[in-house]
Amino acid sequence: MLDRMTDAEAVEAAGATGAAGAGATEAPGSAGTAGSAEAAGPAGGGSAPRRRAPAGAAVLREDVTQAIRSAVLEELAAVGYARTSIEGVARRAGVGKTAVYRRWRGKLHLVLDIVSALAVEGLPAPDTGSLETDLRLLYEFTSRALRHPVASQIIPDLQAEAARNPEIDEALRKAVRSGQESVALRILAAAVERGELRRGLDEDIALDLITGPLYWRTVILRQPRLPKSHLPTLTRATTAALKSL
Amino acid sequence: MLDRMTDAEAVEAAGATGAAGAGATEAPGSAGTAGSAEAAGPAGGGSAPRRRAPAGAAVLREDVTQAIRSAVLEELAAVGYARTSIEGVARRAGVGKTAVYRRWRGKLHLVLDIVSALAVEGLPAPDTGSLETDLRLLYEFTSRALRHPVASQIIPDLQAEAARNPEIDEALRKAVRSGQESVALRILAAAVERGELRRGLDEDIALDLITGPLYWRTVILRQPRLPKSHLPTLTRATTAALKSL
DNA sequence: TCACGACGGGACGGTTGCGTTGCGACGTGT
DNA sequence: ACACGTCGCAACGCAACCGTCCCGTCGTGA
């Protein structure tokens, strides 16, 4: 699934979310402005630049990091974001709480990290020369992705949480935008270029028409097993709708 | 335990929740309801554990009940289902925890009660003689309903919780089925009768096409302020899609 | 060889919620 | 006048987490 991440990526991501390097000593400092502390890229001068030996072998272990990531996904699916606890994640991952806190500030950063990682997973942009065929391929890919029980459990949960938490909201929108949405836009543009669709069509509504019905069926109604005819029929109807725009 | 209150009674009490006008006229009716409930308590066993006196004036106060109901809605909107606590509800309602526990077994029953009540609020079934006009009216009603911040906060939250809790899931489905869905089906049937739509069209997909795009836009993307042209355009496109089925 | 730091484990004080219980006060049917 | 049950309030013991800290162990690069 998302085990594609390379070592370098994982370490970087971990470092980025969990207070880059030097932060450790400063972290428990006074109230507030913990976030701005990370901004210190170049040595800000001051009294604590002594960067002793980076490390010998005492480096964050990648297998532990991955175990935590997997545990977060499982925990999210099992109990939802609100009830997800660091203790629960650590327990599920078979690691100590400290291992988690060494990498991430807390629950929010942990989840944001993972969501952002999901955003990267690009899906293919079909270009078959036919709007209807392109759409059907997109649907097949999307519906297969949403079929995974973990995804279909986590998505609505984060979605709901996004209404309350701007950071989750942004991460989620970015993920959708970089995935589903950008592909759909490319399909639309190609169809316009071929003359299959009108040139000035309302893109917002077009995206709603493409995304809405399948999302409703798979995520809201949670009916993962669709009859064979479903996607083709849906594709044909959606194509008709788009052409009327 | 709290055998005094049955589930049926809780649901009935929910009926009085009626947002607007209906409540007033229903109020006297609820007296009869209460009476039957009290009679039902001791009558249930038949073994008669000597529950002689229903009560004097020591009866559950309706204003307290309503305060709790309102508080639940506010709490759900503010923090979500998972984080909603009885203590928080009582605090927000300005009542004691005991007042809540005297009426409901716990959080789940409390929420189920309210959700079931919402299901009753029927929305009008337009019948203008034109599929497109009917659809537009349905959309206008629905989008206005979803515009309420309380609703748009609570819905995705309960939706996510439904993936984990079968009882919430059922209540939610029932609410949708008795509302949006039944109206949409009636609109479709009328259009078929008029010959605007094919007779054997796939109802599932038709419902997805009707519901999905607007839900996606208002609940998921949370864009409540739609340009004036939005609903008419969406209606036209959806009509085109339906006619292709 | 040896210092370094991550590892799991366990414990800390503090916070929040659970569901229950007891209290005195209140108001209303019998 | 009386009994009854709800009212708000406060407290109970229990549980789960929070974020931090200290511990002894372990593997590795300098």
Coordinates of C-alpha atoms (C1' of nucleotides) in Angstrom, one line a residue:
Chain A
M1 CA 0.0 0.0 0.0
L2 CA 2.0 3.0 1.1
D3 CA 5.1 1.0 1.9
R4 CA 6.6 2.5 -1.1
M5 CA 8.4 5.1 0.8
T6 CA 12.1 5.0 0.7
D7 CA 14.3 5.3 3.7
A8 CA 15.4 8.8 2.9
E9 CA 11.9 9.9 2.4
A10 CA 10.7 8.4 5.6
V11 CA 13.5 9.9 7.7
E12 CA 13.0 13.3 6.1
A13 CA 9.3 13.2 6.7
A14 CA 9.8 12.1 10.2
G15 CA 12.4 14.8 10.8
A16 CA 10.2 17.5 9.3
T17 CA 7.2 16.7 11.4
G18 CA 8.9 16.1 14.6
A19 CA 11.0 19.1 15.4
A20 CA 14.1 19.1 13.3
G21 CA 17.2 17.9 15.1
A22 CA 18.3 20.6 17.5
G23 CA 14.8 21.2 18.7
A24 CA 15.0 18.4 21.3
T25 CA 16.9 20.4 23.8
E26 CA 14.8 23.5 23.4
A27 CA 11.5 21.8 23.2
P28 CA 10.3 21.8 26.8
G29 CA 11.1 25.5 27.0
S30 CA 8.6 28.2 27.8
A31 CA 5.1 28.4 26.7
G32 CA 3.9 28.8 23.2
T33 CA 5.8 29.5 19.9
A34 CA 6.9 26.0 19.8
G35 CA 6.1 25.9 16.1
S36 CA 8.3 28.9 15.1
A37 CA 11.3 27.3 16.7
E38 CA 11.6 24.9 13.8
A39 CA 12.1 27.7 11.4
A40 CA 15.7 27.9 12.5
G41 CA 17.4 26.6 9.4
P42 CA 20.8 28.4 9.3
A43 CA 22.6 28.5 12.7
G44 CA 20.8 31.3 14.3
G45 CA 23.8 32.1 16.4
G46 CA 23.3 32.0 20.1
S47 CA 24.7 29.7 22.7
A48 CA 23.8 26.3 21.6
P49 CA 25.2 25.5 18.2
R50 CA 27.4 22.7 19.4
R51 CA 26.4 20.0 17.0
R52 CA 28.3 17.2 18.6
A53 CA 28.8 14.1 16.6
P54 CA 25.5 13.5 14.7
A55 CA 25.4 10.0 16.0
G56 CA 27.0 6.7 16.0
A57 CA 24.5 3.9 15.6
A58 CA 21.9 5.5 17.8
V59 CA 19.7 6.5 14.9
L60 CA 16.0 6.3 14.7
R61 CA 15.2 2.8 13.5
E62 CA 13.3 2.7 10.3
D63 CA 11.4 -0.5 11.2
V64 CA 10.1 1.2 14.4
T65 CA 9.0 4.2 12.4
Q66 CA 7.1 2.0 10.0
A67 CA 5.5 0.0 12.7
I68 CA 4.2 3.3 14.2
R69 CA 2.9 4.4 10.8
S70 CA 1.0 1.2 10.3
A71 CA -0.3 1.3 13.8
V72 CA -1.7 4.8 13.3
L73 CA -3.6 3.7 10.2
E74 CA -5.0 0.7 12.0
E75 CA -5.9 2.8 15.0
L76 CA -7.6 5.4 12.9
A77 CA -9.6 2.8 11.2
A78 CA -10.5 1.1 14.4
V79 CA -11.5 3.9 16.6
G80 CA -11.4 7.1 14.6
Y81 CA -9.2 10.2 14.9
A82 CA -10.8 11.6 18.0
R83 CA -10.3 8.4 20.0
T84 CA -6.9 7.7 18.7
S85 CA -4.3 8.0 21.4
I86 CA -0.6 8.0 21.4
E87 CA -0.7 5.3 24.0
G88 CA -3.0 3.2 21.8
V89 CA -0.7 3.6 18.8
A90 CA 2.4 2.7 20.7
R91 CA 0.7 -0.3 22.2
R92 CA -0.5 -1.5 18.8
A93 CA 2.9 -0.9 17.3
G94 CA 4.6 -2.7 20.1
V95 CA 6.8 0.2 20.9
G96 CA 7.2 2.6 23.8
K97 CA 5.5 5.9 23.9
T98 CA 8.9 7.5 23.8
A99 CA 9.6 6.1 20.4
V100 CA 6.6 8.0 19.1
Y101 CA 7.3 11.2 20.9
R102 CA 10.9 11.2 19.5
R103 CA 9.4 11.4 16.0
W104 CA 6.3 13.5 16.3
R105 CA 5.0 16.2 18.5
G106 CA 1.7 14.5 19.0
K107 CA -1.4 13.1 17.4
L108 CA -2.0 15.9 15.0
H109 CA 1.4 15.9 13.5
L110 CA 1.5 12.2 13.3
V111 CA -1.7 12.1 11.3
L112 CA -0.8 15.1 9.1
D113 CA 2.4 13.3 8.2
I114 CA 0.6 10.3 7.1
V115 CA -2.1 12.1 5.2
S116 CA 0.5 14.1 3.4
A117 CA 2.3 11.0 2.4
L118 CA -0.9 9.6 0.9
A119 CA -1.2 12.7 -1.2
V120 CA 2.0 11.8 -3.0
E121 CA 0.7 8.5 -4.3
G122 CA -0.2 9.7 -7.8
L123 CA -2.8 7.9 -9.7
P124 CA -2.4 7.4 -13.4
A125 CA -4.0 9.9 -15.8
P126 CA -5.6 8.0 -18.5
D127 CA -5.6 9.5 -22.0
T128 CA -7.4 7.1 -24.3
G129 CA -8.8 9.6 -26.7
S130 CA -12.3 9.1 -25.4
L131 CA -13.9 11.0 -22.5
E132 CA -16.1 8.1 -21.5
T133 CA -13.2 5.6 -21.5
D134 CA -11.0 8.0 -19.5
L135 CA -13.7 8.4 -17.0
R136 CA -14.3 4.8 -16.6
L137 CA -10.7 4.1 -16.0
L138 CA -10.6 6.8 -13.4
Y139 CA -13.6 5.3 -11.7
E140 CA -12.2 1.8 -11.7
F141 CA -9.0 3.0 -10.1
T142 CA -10.8 5.2 -7.5
S143 CA -13.4 2.6 -6.6
R144 CA -10.7 0.0 -6.1
A145 CA -8.8 2.4 -3.9
L146 CA -11.9 3.1 -1.8
R147 CA -12.7 -0.5 -1.6
H148 CA -9.9 -1.0 0.9
P149 CA -11.7 -1.2 4.3
V150 CA -9.0 0.8 5.9
A151 CA -9.4 3.7 3.5
S152 CA -13.2 3.7 3.6
Q153 CA -13.0 3.8 7.4
I154 CA -10.4 6.5 7.7
I155 CA -11.6 8.9 5.0
P156 CA -15.0 9.9 6.4
D157 CA -13.5 10.2 9.8
L158 CA -10.8 12.6 8.8
Q159 CA -13.3 14.3 6.6
A160 CA -15.5 15.0 9.6
E161 CA -12.5 16.1 11.6
A162 CA -11.5 18.5 8.9
A163 CA -14.6 20.6 9.6
R164 CA -13.1 21.3 13.0
N165 CA -9.4 21.4 12.3
P166 CA -8.0 23.7 9.6
E167 CA -4.7 21.8 9.4
I168 CA -6.4 18.5 8.7
D169 CA -8.7 20.3 6.3
E170 CA -5.8 21.7 4.3
A171 CA -3.9 18.4 4.2
L172 CA -6.9 16.6 3.0
R173 CA -7.7 19.1 0.3
K174 CA -4.2 19.0 -0.8
A175 CA -4.3 15.3 -1.0
V176 CA -7.5 15.3 -3.1
R177 CA -6.3 18.1 -5.2
S178 CA -3.0 16.4 -6.1
G179 CA -4.8 13.1 -6.8
Q180 CA -8.3 12.7 -7.9
E181 CA -8.9 16.3 -8.8
S182 CA -5.9 16.9 -10.9
V183 CA -6.5 13.8 -12.9
A184 CA -10.1 14.7 -13.5
L185 CA -9.1 18.1 -14.7
R186 CA -6.6 16.6 -17.1
I187 CA -9.3 14.3 -18.5
L188 CA -11.7 17.3 -18.9
A189 CA -9.1 19.4 -20.6
A190 CA -8.3 16.6 -23.1
A191 CA -11.9 16.2 -23.8
V192 CA -12.3 19.9 -24.4
E193 CA -9.3 19.8 -26.7
R194 CA -10.9 17.1 -28.7
G195 CA -14.2 19.0 -28.9
E196 CA -16.1 16.4 -26.8
L197 CA -16.9 19.1 -24.3
R198 CA -17.8 22.7 -24.5
R199 CA -14.9 25.1 -24.0
G200 CA -16.2 27.3 -21.2
L201 CA -17.8 24.6 -19.0
D202 CA -18.1 25.1 -15.3
E203 CA -15.2 23.1 -13.9
D204 CA -16.5 23.1 -10.3
I205 CA -19.7 21.5 -11.3
A206 CA -18.0 19.1 -13.6
L207 CA -15.8 17.9 -10.8
D208 CA -18.8 17.5 -8.5
L209 CA -20.5 15.5 -11.1
I210 CA -17.5 13.3 -11.5
T211 CA -16.7 12.8 -7.9
G212 CA -20.0 13.0 -6.1
P213 CA -21.9 9.9 -7.1
L214 CA -19.1 7.4 -6.7
Y215 CA -18.1 9.0 -3.3
W216 CA -21.7 8.8 -2.2
R217 CA -22.0 5.2 -3.1
T218 CA -18.8 3.8 -1.8
V219 CA -18.0 6.0 1.2
I220 CA -21.3 7.2 2.5
L221 CA -23.5 4.2 1.6
R222 CA -20.5 2.0 2.0
Q223 CA -21.4 -0.5 -0.7
P224 CA -18.1 -1.7 -1.9
R225 CA -19.3 -4.6 -4.0
L226 CA -20.8 -3.0 -7.1
P227 CA -22.5 -5.0 -9.8
K228 CA -20.4 -5.3 -12.9
S229 CA -22.7 -2.9 -14.8
H230 CA -22.4 -0.2 -12.3
L231 CA -19.3 1.7 -13.3
P232 CA -20.1 1.6 -17.1
T233 CA -23.6 2.9 -16.5
L234 CA -22.4 5.6 -14.2
T235 CA -19.7 6.6 -16.6
R236 CA -22.2 6.9 -19.4
A237 CA -24.6 9.0 -17.4
T238 CA -21.8 11.3 -16.1
T239 CA -20.6 11.7 -19.6
A240 CA -24.0 12.8 -20.7
A241 CA -24.2 15.3 -17.8
L242 CA -20.8 16.7 -18.7
K243 CA -21.7 17.2 -22.3
S244 CA -24.7 19.2 -21.3
L245 CA -22.5 21.8 -19.5
Chain B
M1 CA -31.4 -0.3 36.3
L2 CA -33.3 2.4 34.5
D3 CA -36.0 0.1 33.4
R4 CA -38.5 2.8 33.9
M5 CA -37.8 4.2 30.5
T6 CA -38.2 2.0 27.5
D7 CA -36.7 2.7 24.1
A8 CA -40.1 3.3 22.7
E9 CA -40.7 6.0 25.2
A10 CA -37.5 7.7 24.3
V11 CA -38.3 7.6 20.6
E12 CA -41.8 9.0 21.3
A13 CA -40.4 11.7 23.3
A14 CA -38.2 12.6 20.4
G15 CA -41.3 13.3 18.3
A16 CA -41.9 16.4 20.4
T17 CA -38.6 17.7 19.4
G18 CA -40.3 19.3 16.3
A19 CA -38.2 22.2 15.4
A20 CA -40.9 24.7 14.7
G21 CA -44.6 25.0 14.9
A22 CA -45.6 21.4 15.4
G23 CA -44.3 21.3 18.9
A24 CA -46.9 23.5 20.4
T25 CA -49.8 21.5 19.2
E26 CA -48.2 18.3 20.1
A27 CA -47.6 19.3 23.6
P28 CA -51.0 18.3 25.0
G29 CA -50.7 15.1 23.1
S30 CA -47.5 14.3 24.9
A31 CA -49.5 14.3 28.1
G32 CA -51.3 11.2 26.9
T33 CA -48.1 9.7 25.8
A34 CA -46.5 10.3 29.1
G35 CA -49.5 8.7 30.8
S36 CA -49.3 5.6 28.7
A37 CA -45.6 5.4 29.3
E38 CA -46.1 5.5 33.0
A39 CA -48.8 2.9 32.8
A40 CA -46.6 0.8 30.6
G41 CA -43.8 0.7 33.1
P42 CA -45.4 -1.3 35.8
A43 CA -47.7 -3.1 33.4
G44 CA -44.7 -4.5 31.5
G45 CA -43.8 -7.0 34.1
G46 CA -47.3 -7.8 35.3
S47 CA -45.7 -9.2 38.4
A48 CA -46.4 -5.8 39.8
P49 CA -43.7 -4.7 42.2
R50 CA -46.1 -2.4 43.8
R51 CA -45.6 0.8 41.7
R52 CA -48.8 2.2 43.0
A53 CA -48.5 5.9 42.5
P54 CA -47.4 7.2 39.1
A55 CA -46.4 10.5 40.7
G56 CA -47.7 13.7 42.1
A57 CA -45.9 16.6 40.7
A58 CA -42.5 15.0 40.5
V59 CA -42.6 14.5 36.8
L60 CA -39.7 14.9 34.3
R61 CA -39.7 18.6 33.4
E62 CA -40.1 19.2 29.7
D63 CA -38.0 22.4 29.7
V64 CA -35.1 20.4 31.1
T65 CA -35.5 17.7 28.5
Q66 CA -35.5 20.3 25.8
A67 CA -32.5 22.1 27.2
I68 CA -30.6 18.8 27.1
R69 CA -31.6 18.1 23.5
S70 CA -30.4 21.5 22.4
A71 CA -27.2 21.0 24.3
V72 CA -26.6 17.7 22.6
L73 CA -26.9 19.3 19.2
E74 CA -24.5 22.1 20.1
E75 CA -22.1 19.7 21.6
L76 CA -22.1 17.5 18.6
A77 CA -21.5 20.4 16.3
A78 CA -18.7 21.8 18.5
V79 CA -16.7 18.7 19.3
G80 CA -18.1 15.8 17.4
Y81 CA -19.7 12.6 18.6
A82 CA -16.6 10.9 19.9
R83 CA -15.7 13.8 22.1
T84 CA -19.2 14.4 23.3
S85 CA -19.6 13.6 26.9
I86 CA -22.5 13.5 29.2
E87 CA -20.8 15.9 31.5
G88 CA -20.3 18.3 28.7
V89 CA -23.9 18.1 27.6
A90 CA -25.1 18.6 31.2
R91 CA -22.8 21.5 31.7
R92 CA -23.9 23.2 28.5
A93 CA -27.5 22.6 29.2
G94 CA -27.1 24.0 32.7
V95 CA -28.5 20.9 34.4
G96 CA -27.1 18.1 36.5
K97 CA -25.8 14.9 35.1
T98 CA -28.5 13.1 36.9
A99 CA -31.1 14.9 34.9
V100 CA -29.6 13.4 31.8
Y101 CA -29.2 9.9 33.2
R102 CA -32.8 9.9 34.3
R103 CA -33.9 10.2 30.7
W104 CA -31.3 8.3 28.7
R105 CA -29.0 5.4 29.3
G106 CA -26.0 7.1 27.8
K107 CA -24.5 9.0 25.0
L108 CA -25.6 6.5 22.3
H109 CA -29.2 6.5 23.2
L110 CA -29.2 10.2 23.5
V111 CA -27.9 10.7 20.0
L112 CA -30.0 8.0 18.5
D113 CA -33.1 9.6 20.0
I114 CA -32.3 13.0 18.4
V115 CA -31.3 11.5 15.0
S116 CA -34.5 9.5 14.9
A117 CA -36.4 12.7 15.6
L118 CA -34.7 14.5 12.7
A119 CA -35.8 11.7 10.4
V120 CA -39.4 12.5 11.0
E121 CA -39.1 16.1 9.6
G122 CA -40.5 15.4 6.2
L123 CA -39.5 17.6 3.3
P124 CA -42.0 18.5 0.6
A125 CA -42.3 16.4 -2.5
P126 CA -42.5 18.7 -5.5
D127 CA -44.7 17.7 -8.4
T128 CA -44.5 20.4 -11.0
G129 CA -44.9 18.3 -14.1
S130 CA -41.3 18.7 -15.0
L131 CA -38.4 16.6 -13.9
E132 CA -36.0 19.4 -14.1
T133 CA -38.1 21.8 -12.0
D134 CA -38.9 19.1 -9.5
L135 CA -35.2 18.4 -9.1
R136 CA -34.3 22.1 -8.8
L137 CA -36.8 22.5 -6.0
L138 CA -35.4 19.5 -4.2
Y139 CA -31.9 20.9 -4.5
E140 CA -33.0 24.2 -3.2
F141 CA -34.6 22.7 -0.2
T142 CA -31.7 20.4 0.5
S143 CA -29.0 22.9 0.0
R144 CA -30.8 25.3 2.3
A145 CA -31.0 22.6 4.9
L146 CA -27.3 21.7 4.6
R147 CA -26.4 25.3 4.8
H148 CA -27.2 25.4 8.5
P149 CA -23.8 25.2 10.2
V150 CA -25.1 22.8 12.9
A151 CA -26.2 20.4 10.3
S152 CA -23.1 20.6 8.2
Q153 CA -21.0 20.0 11.2
I154 CA -23.0 17.1 12.6
I155 CA -23.7 15.2 9.5
P156 CA -20.2 14.2 8.4
D157 CA -19.4 13.4 12.0
L158 CA -22.3 11.0 12.5
Q159 CA -21.6 9.6 9.1
A160 CA -18.1 8.7 10.1
E161 CA -19.3 7.2 13.3
A162 CA -21.9 5.1 11.5
A163 CA -19.0 3.2 9.8
R164 CA -18.2 2.0 13.3
N165 CA -21.6 1.8 15.0
P166 CA -24.4 -0.2 13.4
E167 CA -27.1 1.5 15.5
I168 CA -26.1 4.9 14.3
D169 CA -25.7 3.6 10.9
E170 CA -29.3 2.3 10.8
A171 CA -30.7 5.5 12.3
L172 CA -28.9 7.6 9.8
R173 CA -30.0 5.4 6.9
K174 CA -33.5 5.5 8.1
A175 CA -33.4 9.3 8.3
V176 CA -32.1 9.6 4.8
R177 CA -34.5 7.1 3.4
S178 CA -37.5 8.8 5.0
G179 CA -36.4 12.1 3.7
Q180 CA -34.2 12.9 0.7
E181 CA -34.4 9.4 -0.8
S182 CA -38.1 8.9 -0.7
V183 CA -38.7 12.3 -2.2
A184 CA -36.2 11.7 -5.0
L185 CA -37.9 8.4 -5.7
R186 CA -41.2 10.0 -6.0
I187 CA -39.8 12.6 -8.4
L188 CA -38.3 9.8 -10.5
A189 CA -41.5 7.8 -10.6
A190 CA -43.5 10.8 -11.7
A191 CA -41.0 11.5 -14.5
V192 CA -41.2 7.9 -15.6
E193 CA -44.9 8.2 -15.6
R194 CA -44.8 11.2 -17.8
G195 CA -42.4 9.5 -20.2
E196 CA -39.5 11.8 -19.3
L197 CA -37.4 8.9 -18.1
R198 CA -37.0 5.4 -19.3
R199 CA -39.0 2.8 -17.5
G200 CA -36.4 0.4 -16.3
L201 CA -33.8 2.8 -15.2
D202 CA -31.3 1.9 -12.5
E203 CA -32.7 3.5 -9.4
D204 CA -29.6 3.1 -7.4
I205 CA -27.5 5.0 -9.8
A206 CA -30.2 7.6 -10.4
L207 CA -30.2 8.3 -6.6
D208 CA -26.4 8.6 -6.6
L209 CA -26.5 11.0 -9.5
I210 CA -29.1 13.1 -7.7
T211 CA -27.6 13.1 -4.2
G212 CA -23.8 12.8 -4.8
P213 CA -22.8 16.0 -6.4
L214 CA -24.6 18.3 -4.1
Y215 CA -23.5 16.4 -1.0
W216 CA -19.9 16.5 -2.2
R217 CA -20.1 20.2 -2.7
T218 CA -21.9 21.3 0.4
V219 CA -20.8 18.7 3.0
I220 CA -17.4 17.6 1.9
L221 CA -16.0 20.7 0.3
R222 CA -18.2 22.8 2.6
Q223 CA -18.9 25.6 0.2
P224 CA -22.3 26.8 1.5
R225 CA -22.5 30.0 -0.6
L226 CA -23.1 28.8 -4.1
P227 CA -23.3 31.2 -7.1
K228 CA -26.8 31.8 -8.3
S229 CA -26.2 29.8 -11.4
H230 CA -25.0 26.7 -9.5
L231 CA -28.2 24.9 -8.8
P232 CA -29.8 25.5 -12.1
T233 CA -26.7 24.3 -14.0
L234 CA -26.4 21.3 -11.7
T235 CA -30.0 20.5 -12.2
R236 CA -29.8 20.6 -16.0
A237 CA -26.7 18.4 -16.0
T238 CA -28.2 15.9 -13.7
T239 CA -31.4 15.8 -15.7
A240 CA -29.3 15.0 -18.8
A241 CA -27.6 12.2 -16.9
L242 CA -30.9 10.7 -15.7
K243 CA -32.3 10.8 -19.2
S244 CA -29.4 8.7 -20.5
L245 CA -30.1 5.9 -18.0
Chain C
dT1 C1' 37.1 0.4 22.7
dC2 C1' 33.9 3.6 23.9
dA3 C1' 30.6 7.3 24.0
dC4 C1' 26.2 8.2 22.0
dG5 C1' 21.5 8.0 21.6
dA6 C1' 17.4 5.1 20.4
dC7 C1' 15.1 1.2 22.4
dG8 C1' 11.1 -0.8 25.6
dG9 C1' 9.4 -0.4 30.1
dG10 C1' 7.6 1.7 33.9
dA11 C1' 6.3 5.5 36.8
dC12 C1' 5.1 10.2 37.6
dG13 C1' 1.2 14.1 38.6
dG14 C1' -2.6 16.0 36.3
dT15 C1' -6.8 16.0 33.6
dT16 C1' -11.1 14.3 32.0
dG17 C1' -15.0 11.4 31.8
dC18 C1' -17.6 7.5 33.5
dG19 C1' -21.9 6.0 36.1
dT20 C1' -23.5 6.0 40.9
dT21 C1' -24.9 7.9 45.2
dG22 C1' -26.5 11.0 48.8
dC23 C1' -28.1 15.5 49.9
dG24 C1' -31.7 19.2 50.8
dA25 C1' -35.1 21.8 48.2
dC26 C1' -39.1 22.2 45.5
dG27 C1' -43.8 21.6 43.8
dT28 C1' -47.8 19.0 43.0
dG29 C1' -51.4 15.2 43.0
dT30 C1' -53.8 12.4 46.5
Chain D
dA1 C1' -50.8 17.3 55.2
dC2 C1' -48.3 14.1 53.1
dA3 C1' -45.6 11.2 50.0
dC4 C1' -43.2 11.1 46.0
dG5 C1' -39.8 11.9 42.4
dT6 C1' -37.3 15.4 40.0
dC7 C1' -34.3 19.2 40.5
dG8 C1' -29.1 21.0 41.0
dC9 C1' -25.0 20.0 43.3
dA10 C1' -21.1 17.6 44.9
dA11 C1' -18.6 13.7 45.8
dC12 C1' -17.4 8.9 45.1
dG13 C1' -13.9 5.2 43.0
dC14 C1' -12.4 3.8 38.6
dA15 C1' -10.4 4.1 34.2
dA16 C1' -7.8 6.1 30.3
dC17 C1' -4.4 9.4 28.5
dC18 C1' -1.6 13.1 28.6
dG19 C1' 3.5 14.5 28.2
dT20 C1' 7.7 14.0 30.8
dC21 C1' 11.3 11.6 32.9
dC22 C1' 14.5 7.9 34.4
dC23 C1' 16.1 3.4 33.8
dG24 C1' 19.1 -0.5 32.0
dT25 C1' 19.9 -2.5 27.5
dC26 C1' 21.8 -2.6 23.0
dG27 C1' 24.1 -1.7 18.4
dT28 C1' 27.1 1.0 16.0
dG29 C1' 30.4 4.7 14.1
dA30 C1' 34.3 7.3 15.4

